[in-house]
């Protein structure tokens, strides 16, 4: 299969390597390759002859207006180019529970992206993933004030990026589902607990304060908002947080 991936970051680079190893013709493209999805520059040429296009891009700015414009405009340009090129499958990576946190501008933007894909002309699969283990450090930094991390006990059910890569690669090489699949890690944990376990391994001396009001990037979090949807038959990944931390240590 000829597969074009927009986005060459943490997930994009790993998906490209995995699919290439499996014998597919894969290109992972970003700004360095002359691609600008916000303006459409380079997209038509990139998707010509592609069987599958995978959108793993992310906004460089998380302000509400910027992130909405990024996903709205970028998705529109990609879908329009795919329609002209006859692409048979459009895949995006989204977030479990995005529609349950409307107070977050980023989550609203991801829902807008999903809606455009659903209404678009290309057969599609939306992969909704829970938060990655690799992003817990960034969550801690975002919640740090005066040397202490304020972290909500609200649950995530985080997942190792390599497990995300494995399932996205399976989706990319399968038939379009014209629907949404969910993937998650094996256990729900409070964000405060995730940060504490990370700090035990890394030796970070910041204190961690359990604070239900701390929120999650602009939204208040309970124990269900960012865990798999009941009845969604989510794929549960094998790697536990403690096993991943042990490797990191």
PDB file of N, CA, C and O in Angstrom, residues 108-136:
ATOM      1  N   UNK A 108     -12.599  20.774  22.169  1.00  0.00           N
ATOM      2  CA  UNK A 108     -13.616  21.246  21.215  1.00  0.00           C
ATOM      3  C   UNK A 108     -13.068  21.201  19.791  1.00  0.00           C
ATOM      4  O   UNK A 108     -13.776  20.826  18.848  1.00  0.00           O
ATOM      5  N   UNK A 109     -11.799  21.562  19.648  1.00  0.00           N
ATOM      6  CA  UNK A 109     -11.191  21.551  18.313  1.00  0.00           C
ATOM      7  C   UNK A 109     -11.066  20.131  17.768  1.00  0.00           C
ATOM      8  O   UNK A 109     -11.274  19.891  16.572  1.00  0.00           O
ATOM      9  N   UNK A 110     -10.730  19.166  18.633  1.00  0.00           N
ATOM     10  CA  UNK A 110     -10.632  17.776  18.169  1.00  0.00           C
ATOM     11  C   UNK A 110     -12.004  17.240  17.763  1.00  0.00           C
ATOM     12  O   UNK A 110     -12.115  16.491  16.787  1.00  0.00           O
ATOM     13  N   UNK A 111     -13.041  17.618  18.486  1.00  0.00           N
ATOM     14  CA  UNK A 111     -14.396  17.205  18.104  1.00  0.00           C
ATOM     15  C   UNK A 111     -14.771  17.813  16.759  1.00  0.00           C
ATOM     16  O   UNK A 111     -15.376  17.152  15.906  1.00  0.00           O
ATOM     17  N   UNK A 112     -14.395  19.072  16.546  1.00  0.00           N
ATOM     18  CA  UNK A 112     -14.665  19.711  15.259  1.00  0.00           C
ATOM     19  C   UNK A 112     -13.941  18.976  14.134  1.00  0.00           C
ATOM     20  O   UNK A 112     -14.499  18.782  13.036  1.00  0.00           O
ATOM     21  N   UNK A 113     -12.720  18.556  14.375  1.00  0.00           N
ATOM     22  CA  UNK A 113     -11.975  17.780  13.388  1.00  0.00           C
ATOM     23  C   UNK A 113     -12.691  16.466  13.079  1.00  0.00           C
ATOM     24  O   UNK A 113     -12.860  16.095  11.913  1.00  0.00           O
ATOM     25  N   UNK A 114     -13.119  15.763  14.119  1.00  0.00           N
ATOM     26  CA  UNK A 114     -13.842  14.504  13.922  1.00  0.00           C
ATOM     27  C   UNK A 114     -15.102  14.717  13.090  1.00  0.00           C
ATOM     28  O   UNK A 114     -15.414  13.924  12.192  1.00  0.00           O
ATOM     29  N   UNK A 115     -15.836  15.785  13.392  1.00  0.00           N
ATOM     30  CA  UNK A 115     -17.088  16.041  12.677  1.00  0.00           C
ATOM     31  C   UNK A 115     -16.843  16.298  11.192  1.00  0.00           C
ATOM     32  O   UNK A 115     -17.630  15.861  10.335  1.00  0.00           O
ATOM     33  N   UNK A 116     -15.768  16.999  10.881  1.00  0.00           N
ATOM     34  CA  UNK A 116     -15.438  17.242   9.477  1.00  0.00           C
ATOM     35  C   UNK A 116     -15.113  15.935   8.757  1.00  0.00           C
ATOM     36  O   UNK A 116     -15.525  15.727   7.610  1.00  0.00           O
ATOM     37  N   UNK A 117     -14.386  15.059   9.425  1.00  0.00           N
ATOM     38  CA  UNK A 117     -14.036  13.768   8.824  1.00  0.00           C
ATOM     39  C   UNK A 117     -15.290  12.935   8.585  1.00  0.00           C
ATOM     40  O   UNK A 117     -15.459  12.324   7.521  1.00  0.00           O
ATOM     41  N   UNK A 118     -16.186  12.911   9.563  1.00  0.00           N
ATOM     42  CA  UNK A 118     -17.425  12.134   9.436  1.00  0.00           C
ATOM     43  C   UNK A 118     -18.291  12.650   8.294  1.00  0.00           C
ATOM     44  O   UNK A 118     -18.948  11.867   7.589  1.00  0.00           O
ATOM     45  N   UNK A 119     -18.309  13.958   8.109  1.00  0.00           N
ATOM     46  CA  UNK A 119     -19.156  14.561   7.073  1.00  0.00           C
ATOM     47  C   UNK A 119     -18.459  14.614   5.715  1.00  0.00           C
ATOM     48  O   UNK A 119     -19.090  14.967   4.714  1.00  0.00           O
ATOM     49  N   UNK A 120     -17.183  14.260   5.657  1.00  0.00           N
ATOM     50  CA  UNK A 120     -16.411  14.403   4.438  1.00  0.00           C
ATOM     51  C   UNK A 120     -16.661  13.292   3.430  1.00  0.00           C
ATOM     52  O   UNK A 120     -17.397  12.339   3.692  1.00  0.00           O
ATOM     53  N   UNK A 121     -16.004  13.377   2.285  1.00  0.00           N
ATOM     54  CA  UNK A 121     -16.261  12.443   1.175  1.00  0.00           C
ATOM     55  C   UNK A 121     -15.417  11.168   1.202  1.00  0.00           C
ATOM     56  O   UNK A 121     -15.603  10.301   0.354  1.00  0.00           O
ATOM     57  N   UNK A 122     -14.498  11.047   2.164  1.00  0.00           N
ATOM     58  CA  UNK A 122     -13.536   9.950   2.153  1.00  0.00           C
ATOM     59  C   UNK A 122     -13.910   8.906   3.210  1.00  0.00           C
ATOM     60  O   UNK A 122     -14.186   9.258   4.363  1.00  0.00           O
ATOM     61  N   UNK A 123     -13.915   7.610   2.865  1.00  0.00           N
ATOM     62  CA  UNK A 123     -14.088   6.573   3.892  1.00  0.00           C
ATOM     63  C   UNK A 123     -13.023   6.766   4.983  1.00  0.00           C
ATOM     64  O   UNK A 123     -11.868   7.085   4.674  1.00  0.00           O
ATOM     65  N   UNK A 124     -13.405   6.559   6.225  1.00  0.00           N
ATOM     66  CA  UNK A 124     -12.520   6.988   7.318  1.00  0.00           C
ATOM     67  C   UNK A 124     -12.541   6.012   8.489  1.00  0.00           C
ATOM     68  O   UNK A 124     -13.432   5.172   8.628  1.00  0.00           O
ATOM     69  N   UNK A 125     -11.523   6.160   9.332  1.00  0.00           N
ATOM     70  CA  UNK A 125     -11.515   5.567  10.662  1.00  0.00           C
ATOM     71  C   UNK A 125     -10.939   6.595  11.627  1.00  0.00           C
ATOM     72  O   UNK A 125      -9.873   7.165  11.365  1.00  0.00           O
ATOM     73  N   UNK A 126     -11.645   6.850  12.713  1.00  0.00           N
ATOM     74  CA  UNK A 126     -11.164   7.728  13.775  1.00  0.00           C
ATOM     75  C   UNK A 126     -10.679   6.846  14.923  1.00  0.00           C
ATOM     76  O   UNK A 126     -11.431   6.020  15.432  1.00  0.00           O
ATOM     77  N   UNK A 127      -9.416   7.005  15.298  1.00  0.00           N
ATOM     78  CA  UNK A 127      -8.862   6.282  16.442  1.00  0.00           C
ATOM     79  C   UNK A 127      -8.802   7.250  17.610  1.00  0.00           C
ATOM     80  O   UNK A 127      -8.046   8.225  17.583  1.00  0.00           O
ATOM     81  N   UNK A 128      -9.611   6.993  18.611  1.00  0.00           N
ATOM     82  CA  UNK A 128      -9.574   7.803  19.833  1.00  0.00           C
ATOM     83  C   UNK A 128      -8.699   7.093  20.866  1.00  0.00           C
ATOM     84  O   UNK A 128      -8.998   5.971  21.264  1.00  0.00           O
ATOM     85  N   UNK A 129      -7.652   7.759  21.304  1.00  0.00           N
ATOM     86  CA  UNK A 129      -6.733   7.194  22.288  1.00  0.00           C
ATOM     87  C   UNK A 129      -6.809   7.978  23.595  1.00  0.00           C
ATOM     88  O   UNK A 129      -7.110   9.178  23.604  1.00  0.00           O
ATOM     89  N   UNK A 130      -6.518   7.279  24.690  1.00  0.00           N
ATOM     90  CA  UNK A 130      -6.324   7.980  25.952  1.00  0.00           C
ATOM     91  C   UNK A 130      -4.946   8.647  25.938  1.00  0.00           C
ATOM     92  O   UNK A 130      -4.157   8.493  25.017  1.00  0.00           O
ATOM     93  N   UNK A 131      -4.662   9.404  26.989  1.00  0.00           N
ATOM     94  CA  UNK A 131      -3.399  10.135  27.091  1.00  0.00           C
ATOM     95  C   UNK A 131      -2.205   9.181  27.084  1.00  0.00           C
ATOM     96  O   UNK A 131      -2.304   8.053  27.543  1.00  0.00           O
ATOM     97  N   UNK A 132      -1.083   9.656  26.556  1.00  0.00           N
ATOM     98  CA  UNK A 132       0.121   8.828  26.491  1.00  0.00           C
ATOM     99  C   UNK A 132       0.919   8.935  27.795  1.00  0.00           C
ATOM    100  O   UNK A 132       1.004  10.010  28.397  1.00  0.00           O
ATOM    101  N   UNK A 133       1.564   7.843  28.197  1.00  0.00           N
ATOM    102  CA  UNK A 133       2.480   7.880  29.337  1.00  0.00           C
ATOM    103  C   UNK A 133       3.513   8.990  29.165  1.00  0.00           C
ATOM    104  O   UNK A 133       3.889   9.661  30.131  1.00  0.00           O
ATOM    105  N   UNK A 134       3.975   9.163  27.942  1.00  0.00           N
ATOM    106  CA  UNK A 134       5.056  10.117  27.674  1.00  0.00           C
ATOM    107  C   UNK A 134       4.667  11.558  27.986  1.00  0.00           C
ATOM    108  O   UNK A 134       5.555  12.421  28.108  1.00  0.00           O
ATOM    109  N   UNK A 135       3.380  11.850  28.125  1.00  0.00           N
ATOM    110  CA  UNK A 135       2.943  13.228  28.350  1.00  0.00           C
ATOM    111  C   UNK A 135       2.705  13.569  29.816  1.00  0.00           C
ATOM    112  O   UNK A 135       2.343  14.708  30.129  1.00  0.00           O
ATOM    113  N   UNK A 136       2.911  12.606  30.727  1.00  0.00           N
ATOM    114  CA  UNK A 136       2.668  12.885  32.145  1.00  0.00           C
ATOM    115  C   UNK A 136       3.610  13.979  32.643  1.00  0.00           C
ATOM    116  O   UNK A 136       3.214  14.859  33.423  1.00  0.00           O
TER     117      UNK A 136
END
